[in-house]
Amino acid sequence: QEKFVESGGGLVQPGGSLGLSCAASGIYLSAYSMAWYRQAPGKQRELVASITSARTTNYANSVKGRFTISRDNGKNTLYLQMNSLQPDDTAVYYCNRVLGIVNWGGGTTVTVSS
């Protein structure tokens, strides 16, 4: 069964940086298009960044130029480097497939506040 464990969240001041990790089991990340999603309080979950098996990346307009998604096939881990963080980036961040989502991990909370 697929399992995702997200980590790396925390409290950061506006303009700061954080790096998130997603350790996967029961699935080879390199075989699928994978993504980072986030859900802010009172809002729907949204896709913020994706990476294909060929490592083609795409980003939501709101994070383009600030976030970088990457993947380590050997560690079967997905990453999200977040720079120039803003209060609107405050959310719980999750990783998962782009298509065929089966279940969700617990996410990791990012809070951007002074």
Short mmCIF file of N, CA, C and O in Angstrom, two decimals:
data_model
loop_
_atom_site.label_atom_id
_atom_site.label_comp_id
_atom_site.label_asym_id
_atom_site.label_seq_id
_atom_site.Cartn_x
_atom_site.Cartn_y
_atom_site.Cartn_z
N GLN A 1 0.85 -1.19 0.00
CA GLN A 1 0.00 0.00 0.00
C GLN A 1 0.89 1.25 0.00
O GLN A 1 1.89 1.31 0.69
N GLU A 2 0.47 2.24 -0.79
CA GLU A 2 1.24 3.47 -0.86
C GLU A 2 1.17 4.22 0.46
O GLU A 2 0.13 4.29 1.10
N LYS A 3 2.31 4.79 0.82
CA LYS A 3 2.37 5.60 2.03
C LYS A 3 3.33 6.75 1.80
O LYS A 3 4.40 6.57 1.23
N PHE A 4 2.89 7.94 2.22
CA PHE A 4 3.70 9.15 2.08
C PHE A 4 3.88 9.78 3.45
O PHE A 4 2.90 9.96 4.17
N VAL A 5 5.12 10.13 3.78
CA VAL A 5 5.41 10.79 5.04
C VAL A 5 6.11 12.11 4.74
O VAL A 5 7.27 12.13 4.32
N GLU A 6 5.36 13.19 4.96
CA GLU A 6 5.89 14.53 4.69
C GLU A 6 6.58 15.09 5.93
O GLU A 6 6.13 14.82 7.06
N SER A 7 7.63 15.87 5.72
CA SER A 7 8.34 16.48 6.84
C SER A 7 9.01 17.76 6.39
O SER A 7 9.10 18.04 5.18
N GLY A 8 9.48 18.55 7.36
CA GLY A 8 10.24 19.75 7.06
C GLY A 8 9.50 21.05 7.28
O GLY A 8 10.08 22.13 7.12
N GLY A 9 8.23 20.97 7.60
CA GLY A 9 7.47 22.19 7.84
C GLY A 9 7.90 22.89 9.11
O GLY A 9 8.70 22.38 9.90
N GLY A 10 7.36 24.08 9.31
CA GLY A 10 7.67 24.84 10.51
C GLY A 10 7.21 26.27 10.39
O GLY A 10 6.46 26.62 9.47
N LEU A 11 7.66 27.07 11.32
CA LEU A 11 7.34 28.50 11.34
C LEU A 11 8.51 29.27 10.74
O LEU A 11 9.67 29.07 11.14
N VAL A 12 8.21 30.14 9.81
CA VAL A 12 9.25 30.92 9.14
C VAL A 12 8.73 32.34 8.92
O VAL A 12 7.53 32.54 8.74
N GLN A 13 9.64 33.29 8.96
CA GLN A 13 9.25 34.67 8.72
C GLN A 13 9.07 34.92 7.23
O GLN A 13 9.67 34.23 6.39
N PRO A 14 8.26 35.90 6.88
CA PRO A 14 8.13 36.26 5.45
C PRO A 14 9.50 36.52 4.83
O PRO A 14 10.35 37.18 5.43
N GLY A 15 9.67 36.00 3.63
CA GLY A 15 10.95 36.11 2.94
C GLY A 15 11.90 34.98 3.22
O GLY A 15 12.94 34.86 2.56
N GLY A 16 11.55 34.11 4.15
CA GLY A 16 12.40 33.00 4.51
C GLY A 16 12.24 31.80 3.59
O GLY A 16 11.48 31.84 2.61
N SER A 17 12.96 30.73 3.93
CA SER A 17 12.97 29.52 3.12
C SER A 17 12.74 28.29 3.98
O SER A 17 13.08 28.28 5.17
N LEU A 18 12.17 27.27 3.35
CA LEU A 18 12.00 25.96 3.97
C LEU A 18 12.15 24.90 2.90
O LEU A 18 11.82 25.14 1.73
N GLY A 19 12.63 23.72 3.33
CA GLY A 19 12.71 22.60 2.42
C GLY A 19 11.87 21.45 2.94
O GLY A 19 12.05 21.03 4.08
N LEU A 20 10.94 20.98 2.13
CA LEU A 20 10.07 19.88 2.53
C LEU A 20 10.55 18.58 1.90
O LEU A 20 11.11 18.57 0.80
N SER A 21 10.30 17.49 2.59
CA SER A 21 10.63 16.16 2.08
C SER A 21 9.40 15.27 2.16
O SER A 21 8.57 15.44 3.04
N CYS A 22 9.34 14.31 1.26
CA CYS A 22 8.24 13.34 1.25
C CYS A 22 8.85 11.97 0.99
O CYS A 22 9.27 11.67 -0.12
N ALA A 23 8.90 11.17 2.04
CA ALA A 23 9.40 9.81 1.90
C ALA A 23 8.26 8.88 1.51
O ALA A 23 7.21 8.87 2.17
N ALA A 24 8.47 8.13 0.45
CA ALA A 24 7.40 7.27 -0.07
C ALA A 24 7.74 5.80 0.11
O ALA A 24 8.91 5.40 0.04
N SER A 25 6.72 5.01 0.31
CA SER A 25 6.86 3.55 0.33
C SER A 25 5.66 2.94 -0.37
O SER A 25 4.59 3.56 -0.46
N GLY A 26 5.84 1.76 -0.93
CA GLY A 26 4.76 1.10 -1.65
C GLY A 26 4.54 1.64 -3.05
O GLY A 26 3.59 1.26 -3.72
N ILE A 27 5.42 2.52 -3.50
CA ILE A 27 5.32 3.13 -4.81
C ILE A 27 6.71 3.62 -5.21
O ILE A 27 7.45 4.13 -4.37
N TYR A 28 7.04 3.43 -6.49
CA TYR A 28 8.29 4.00 -6.99
C TYR A 28 7.96 5.38 -7.57
O TYR A 28 7.31 5.49 -8.60
N LEU A 29 8.43 6.41 -6.91
CA LEU A 29 8.12 7.77 -7.33
C LEU A 29 8.54 8.04 -8.76
O LEU A 29 7.89 8.79 -9.49
N SER A 30 9.62 7.43 -9.20
CA SER A 30 10.16 7.71 -10.53
C SER A 30 9.23 7.22 -11.64
O SER A 30 9.38 7.63 -12.78
N ALA A 31 8.30 6.36 -11.32
CA ALA A 31 7.41 5.80 -12.33
C ALA A 31 6.16 6.65 -12.56
O ALA A 31 5.39 6.36 -13.48
N TYR A 32 5.95 7.65 -11.73
CA TYR A 32 4.72 8.43 -11.79
C TYR A 32 5.00 9.92 -11.83
O TYR A 32 6.05 10.38 -11.39
N SER A 33 4.01 10.66 -12.33
CA SER A 33 4.02 12.11 -12.13
C SER A 33 3.58 12.36 -10.69
O SER A 33 2.51 11.90 -10.28
N MET A 34 4.42 13.08 -9.96
CA MET A 34 4.16 13.34 -8.56
C MET A 34 4.01 14.83 -8.32
O MET A 34 4.47 15.65 -9.13
N ALA A 35 3.39 15.17 -7.22
CA ALA A 35 3.11 16.58 -6.97
C ALA A 35 3.14 16.89 -5.49
O ALA A 35 2.95 16.02 -4.64
N TRP A 36 3.33 18.16 -5.22
CA TRP A 36 3.09 18.73 -3.91
C TRP A 36 1.77 19.48 -3.96
O TRP A 36 1.51 20.23 -4.92
N TYR A 37 0.98 19.29 -2.95
CA TYR A 37 -0.29 19.96 -2.80
C TYR A 37 -0.26 20.75 -1.48
O TYR A 37 0.54 20.44 -0.60
N ARG A 38 -1.16 21.70 -1.35
CA ARG A 38 -1.29 22.38 -0.07
C ARG A 38 -2.75 22.72 0.18
O ARG A 38 -3.53 22.89 -0.75
N GLN A 39 -3.07 22.80 1.45
CA GLN A 39 -4.42 23.19 1.85
C GLN A 39 -4.31 24.22 2.95
O GLN A 39 -3.83 23.92 4.06
N ALA A 40 -4.74 25.42 2.62
CA ALA A 40 -4.75 26.51 3.59
C ALA A 40 -6.04 26.46 4.41
O ALA A 40 -7.04 25.90 3.95
N PRO A 41 -6.03 27.03 5.58
CA PRO A 41 -7.23 27.02 6.42
C PRO A 41 -8.43 27.57 5.68
O PRO A 41 -8.37 28.66 5.10
N GLY A 42 -9.51 26.80 5.65
CA GLY A 42 -10.74 27.26 5.03
C GLY A 42 -10.75 27.20 3.51
O GLY A 42 -11.71 27.68 2.88
N LYS A 43 -9.71 26.62 2.92
CA LYS A 43 -9.64 26.57 1.46
C LYS A 43 -9.50 25.13 0.97
O LYS A 43 -9.17 24.22 1.76
N GLN A 44 -9.75 24.94 -0.29
CA GLN A 44 -9.60 23.61 -0.89
C GLN A 44 -8.12 23.28 -1.13
O GLN A 44 -7.30 24.19 -1.28
N ARG A 45 -7.84 22.00 -1.16
CA ARG A 45 -6.49 21.56 -1.47
C ARG A 45 -6.16 21.93 -2.91
O ARG A 45 -6.99 21.77 -3.81
N GLU A 46 -4.94 22.42 -3.14
CA GLU A 46 -4.53 22.82 -4.48
C GLU A 46 -3.16 22.22 -4.80
O GLU A 46 -2.32 22.02 -3.91
N LEU A 47 -2.94 21.99 -6.08
CA LEU A 47 -1.65 21.49 -6.54
C LEU A 47 -0.73 22.68 -6.74
O LEU A 47 -1.10 23.64 -7.42
N VAL A 48 0.47 22.61 -6.17
CA VAL A 48 1.39 23.74 -6.30
C VAL A 48 2.58 23.44 -7.19
O VAL A 48 3.13 24.34 -7.81
N ALA A 49 2.99 22.17 -7.29
CA ALA A 49 4.14 21.83 -8.12
C ALA A 49 4.05 20.36 -8.48
O ALA A 49 3.62 19.54 -7.67
N SER A 50 4.49 20.02 -9.70
CA SER A 50 4.48 18.64 -10.14
C SER A 50 5.76 18.32 -10.89
O SER A 50 6.42 19.22 -11.44
N ILE A 51 6.08 17.04 -10.94
CA ILE A 51 7.25 16.56 -11.66
C ILE A 51 6.90 15.24 -12.31
O ILE A 51 6.34 14.35 -11.67
N THR A 52 7.22 15.11 -13.60
CA THR A 52 6.92 13.88 -14.32
C THR A 52 8.04 12.87 -14.12
O THR A 52 9.09 13.18 -13.56
N SER A 53 7.82 11.67 -14.62
CA SER A 53 8.86 10.65 -14.54
C SER A 53 10.10 11.08 -15.30
O SER A 53 11.21 10.65 -14.99
N ALA A 54 9.92 11.93 -16.29
CA ALA A 54 11.04 12.46 -17.07
C ALA A 54 11.62 13.73 -16.45
O ALA A 54 12.47 14.38 -17.04
N ARG A 55 11.12 14.06 -15.27
CA ARG A 55 11.59 15.23 -14.50
C ARG A 55 11.18 16.57 -15.09
O ARG A 55 11.77 17.60 -14.78
N THR A 56 10.15 16.58 -15.92
CA THR A 56 9.57 17.84 -16.35
C THR A 56 8.76 18.41 -15.20
O THR A 56 7.95 17.69 -14.59
N THR A 57 8.96 19.69 -14.91
CA THR A 57 8.29 20.29 -13.76
C THR A 57 7.29 21.35 -14.19
O THR A 57 7.43 21.97 -15.25
N ASN A 58 6.27 21.54 -13.37
CA ASN A 58 5.28 22.58 -13.57
C ASN A 58 4.90 23.16 -12.22
O ASN A 58 4.93 22.44 -11.20
N TYR A 59 4.54 24.43 -12.24
CA TYR A 59 4.24 25.14 -10.99
C TYR A 59 2.98 25.97 -11.12
O TYR A 59 2.69 26.50 -12.19
N ALA A 60 2.28 26.09 -10.02
CA ALA A 60 1.18 27.04 -9.97
C ALA A 60 1.75 28.44 -10.10
O ALA A 60 2.87 28.72 -9.66
N ASN A 61 0.98 29.33 -10.71
CA ASN A 61 1.46 30.69 -10.92
C ASN A 61 1.86 31.36 -9.61
O ASN A 61 2.80 32.16 -9.57
N SER A 62 1.17 31.01 -8.55
CA SER A 62 1.41 31.66 -7.27
C SER A 62 2.78 31.32 -6.66
O SER A 62 3.26 32.05 -5.78
N VAL A 63 3.40 30.24 -7.12
CA VAL A 63 4.69 29.83 -6.54
C VAL A 63 5.81 29.80 -7.57
O VAL A 63 6.97 29.55 -7.21
N LYS A 64 5.48 30.06 -8.81
CA LYS A 64 6.47 29.99 -9.88
C LYS A 64 7.62 30.96 -9.59
O LYS A 64 7.41 32.12 -9.23
N GLY A 65 8.84 30.45 -9.74
CA GLY A 65 10.01 31.27 -9.48
C GLY A 65 10.46 31.26 -8.03
O GLY A 65 11.55 31.75 -7.71
N ARG A 66 9.63 30.73 -7.14
CA ARG A 66 9.97 30.68 -5.71
C ARG A 66 10.13 29.25 -5.20
O ARG A 66 10.93 29.02 -4.28
N PHE A 67 9.37 28.32 -5.74
CA PHE A 67 9.40 26.93 -5.29
C PHE A 67 10.08 26.06 -6.34
O PHE A 67 9.96 26.32 -7.55
N THR A 68 10.77 25.03 -5.88
CA THR A 68 11.41 24.07 -6.77
C THR A 68 11.11 22.65 -6.31
O THR A 68 11.40 22.31 -5.15
N ILE A 69 10.53 21.86 -7.20
CA ILE A 69 10.24 20.46 -6.90
C ILE A 69 11.35 19.59 -7.48
O ILE A 69 11.87 19.87 -8.57
N SER A 70 11.71 18.55 -6.74
CA SER A 70 12.73 17.64 -7.22
C SER A 70 12.50 16.26 -6.63
O SER A 70 11.66 16.08 -5.73
N ARG A 71 13.27 15.30 -7.14
CA ARG A 71 13.06 13.91 -6.73
C ARG A 71 14.40 13.19 -6.66
O ARG A 71 15.25 13.39 -7.53
N ASP A 72 14.59 12.38 -5.64
CA ASP A 72 15.78 11.53 -5.52
C ASP A 72 15.31 10.09 -5.68
O ASP A 72 14.68 9.54 -4.78
N ASN A 73 15.60 9.52 -6.83
CA ASN A 73 15.12 8.16 -7.10
C ASN A 73 15.72 7.14 -6.14
O ASN A 73 15.05 6.20 -5.71
N GLY A 74 16.98 7.32 -5.81
CA GLY A 74 17.65 6.37 -4.92
C GLY A 74 17.03 6.33 -3.54
O GLY A 74 16.93 5.27 -2.90
N LYS A 75 16.60 7.49 -3.06
CA LYS A 75 15.97 7.58 -1.74
C LYS A 75 14.46 7.48 -1.83
O LYS A 75 13.78 7.47 -0.80
N ASN A 76 13.93 7.42 -3.06
CA ASN A 76 12.48 7.38 -3.26
C ASN A 76 11.80 8.50 -2.48
O ASN A 76 10.81 8.28 -1.76
N THR A 77 12.35 9.70 -2.62
CA THR A 77 11.90 10.85 -1.85
C THR A 77 11.65 12.03 -2.78
O THR A 77 12.43 12.27 -3.71
N LEU A 78 10.58 12.75 -2.51
CA LEU A 78 10.21 13.95 -3.24
C LEU A 78 10.54 15.15 -2.36
O LEU A 78 10.37 15.09 -1.13
N TYR A 79 10.98 16.23 -2.99
CA TYR A 79 11.37 17.42 -2.25
C TYR A 79 10.64 18.65 -2.78
O TYR A 79 10.23 18.69 -3.95
N LEU A 80 10.52 19.65 -1.92
CA LEU A 80 10.01 20.95 -2.34
C LEU A 80 10.83 22.01 -1.62
O LEU A 80 10.74 22.14 -0.40
N GLN A 81 11.63 22.74 -2.37
CA GLN A 81 12.38 23.87 -1.82
C GLN A 81 11.54 25.12 -2.01
O GLN A 81 11.14 25.44 -3.13
N MET A 82 11.28 25.81 -0.90
CA MET A 82 10.42 26.97 -0.94
C MET A 82 11.22 28.19 -0.48
O MET A 82 11.73 28.21 0.65
N ASN A 83 11.33 29.16 -1.37
CA ASN A 83 12.06 30.40 -1.07
C ASN A 83 11.11 31.58 -1.12
O ASN A 83 10.01 31.49 -1.67
N SER A 84 11.54 32.69 -0.57
CA SER A 84 10.75 33.93 -0.57
C SER A 84 9.33 33.66 -0.09
O SER A 84 8.35 34.09 -0.72
N LEU A 85 9.21 32.95 1.00
CA LEU A 85 7.90 32.57 1.50
C LEU A 85 7.08 33.79 1.92
O LEU A 85 7.63 34.77 2.44
N GLN A 86 5.78 33.68 1.70
CA GLN A 86 4.84 34.75 2.00
C GLN A 86 3.75 34.22 2.92
O GLN A 86 3.51 32.99 2.95
N PRO A 87 3.06 35.09 3.63
CA PRO A 87 1.98 34.61 4.51
C PRO A 87 0.95 33.75 3.77
O PRO A 87 0.41 32.81 4.36
N ASP A 88 0.68 34.04 2.50
CA ASP A 88 -0.29 33.24 1.73
C ASP A 88 0.18 31.81 1.47
O ASP A 88 -0.60 30.98 1.02
N ASP A 89 1.44 31.53 1.74
CA ASP A 89 1.95 30.16 1.59
C ASP A 89 1.64 29.30 2.82
O ASP A 89 1.92 28.10 2.81
N THR A 90 1.10 29.91 3.84
CA THR A 90 0.74 29.16 5.04
C THR A 90 -0.31 28.10 4.70
O THR A 90 -1.37 28.41 4.15
N ALA A 91 0.01 26.85 5.01
CA ALA A 91 -0.87 25.74 4.65
C ALA A 91 -0.27 24.44 5.18
O ALA A 91 0.87 24.41 5.64
N VAL A 92 -1.06 23.40 5.08
CA VAL A 92 -0.54 22.04 5.27
C VAL A 92 -0.15 21.52 3.89
O VAL A 92 -0.95 21.59 2.95
N TYR A 93 1.06 21.02 3.78
CA TYR A 93 1.59 20.57 2.50
C TYR A 93 1.63 19.05 2.46
O TYR A 93 2.05 18.39 3.43
N TYR A 94 1.18 18.51 1.33
CA TYR A 94 1.12 17.07 1.11
C TYR A 94 1.80 16.71 -0.20
O TYR A 94 1.84 17.52 -1.13
N CYS A 95 2.28 15.49 -0.29
CA CYS A 95 2.74 14.98 -1.58
C CYS A 95 1.83 13.82 -1.99
O CYS A 95 1.23 13.15 -1.14
N ASN A 96 1.73 13.60 -3.27
CA ASN A 96 0.92 12.50 -3.79
C ASN A 96 1.11 12.42 -5.29
O ASN A 96 1.77 13.24 -5.91
N ARG A 97 0.48 11.40 -5.86
CA ARG A 97 0.45 11.30 -7.30
C ARG A 97 -0.31 12.48 -7.90
O ARG A 97 -1.14 13.10 -7.23
N VAL A 98 -0.07 12.73 -9.19
CA VAL A 98 -0.91 13.68 -9.91
C VAL A 98 -2.24 13.02 -10.27
O VAL A 98 -3.31 13.63 -10.15
N LEU A 99 -2.19 11.75 -10.67
CA LEU A 99 -3.40 11.02 -11.05
C LEU A 99 -3.50 9.74 -10.22
O LEU A 99 -2.49 9.17 -9.83
N GLY A 100 -4.69 9.29 -9.99
CA GLY A 100 -4.89 8.02 -9.32
C GLY A 100 -4.57 8.04 -7.84
O GLY A 100 -4.05 7.07 -7.29
N ILE A 101 -4.90 9.14 -7.18
CA ILE A 101 -4.63 9.26 -5.75
C ILE A 101 -5.42 8.22 -4.97
O ILE A 101 -6.63 8.08 -5.16
N VAL A 102 -4.72 7.49 -4.12
CA VAL A 102 -5.35 6.44 -3.33
C VAL A 102 -5.60 6.90 -1.91
O VAL A 102 -6.69 6.78 -1.37
N ASN A 103 -4.58 7.44 -1.27
CA ASN A 103 -4.74 7.94 0.10
C ASN A 103 -3.74 9.07 0.32
O ASN A 103 -2.82 9.27 -0.47
N TRP A 104 -3.94 9.80 1.41
CA TRP A 104 -3.10 10.95 1.72
C TRP A 104 -2.28 10.69 2.99
O TRP A 104 -2.72 9.99 3.89
N GLY A 105 -1.11 11.29 3.02
CA GLY A 105 -0.32 11.26 4.24
C GLY A 105 -0.83 12.31 5.20
O GLY A 105 -1.85 12.97 4.95
N GLY A 106 -0.11 12.48 6.31
CA GLY A 106 -0.54 13.43 7.32
C GLY A 106 -0.19 14.87 7.01
O GLY A 106 -0.71 15.79 7.64
N GLY A 107 0.67 15.08 6.02
CA GLY A 107 1.07 16.43 5.66
C GLY A 107 2.07 17.03 6.64
O GLY A 107 2.37 16.46 7.69
N THR A 108 2.59 18.19 6.27
CA THR A 108 3.49 18.94 7.15
C THR A 108 3.06 20.40 7.10
O THR A 108 2.76 20.93 6.02
N THR A 109 3.00 21.03 8.25
CA THR A 109 2.45 22.37 8.35
C THR A 109 3.51 23.43 8.17
O THR A 109 4.56 23.39 8.83
N VAL A 110 3.23 24.37 7.27
CA VAL A 110 4.09 25.52 7.03
C VAL A 110 3.34 26.76 7.46
O VAL A 110 2.22 27.00 7.00
N THR A 111 3.95 27.52 8.34
CA THR A 111 3.36 28.77 8.80
C THR A 111 4.34 29.89 8.51
O THR A 111 5.48 29.87 8.96
N VAL A 112 3.87 30.88 7.75
CA VAL A 112 4.69 32.03 7.40
C VAL A 112 4.12 33.24 8.12
O VAL A 112 3.02 33.71 7.80
N SER A 113 4.86 33.71 9.09
CA SER A 113 4.36 34.80 9.92
C SER A 113 5.52 35.51 10.60
O SER A 113 6.54 34.88 10.93
N SER A 114 5.34 36.81 10.81
CA SER A 114 6.34 37.58 11.54
C SER A 114 5.99 37.61 13.03
O SER A 114 6.73 38.19 13.82
#
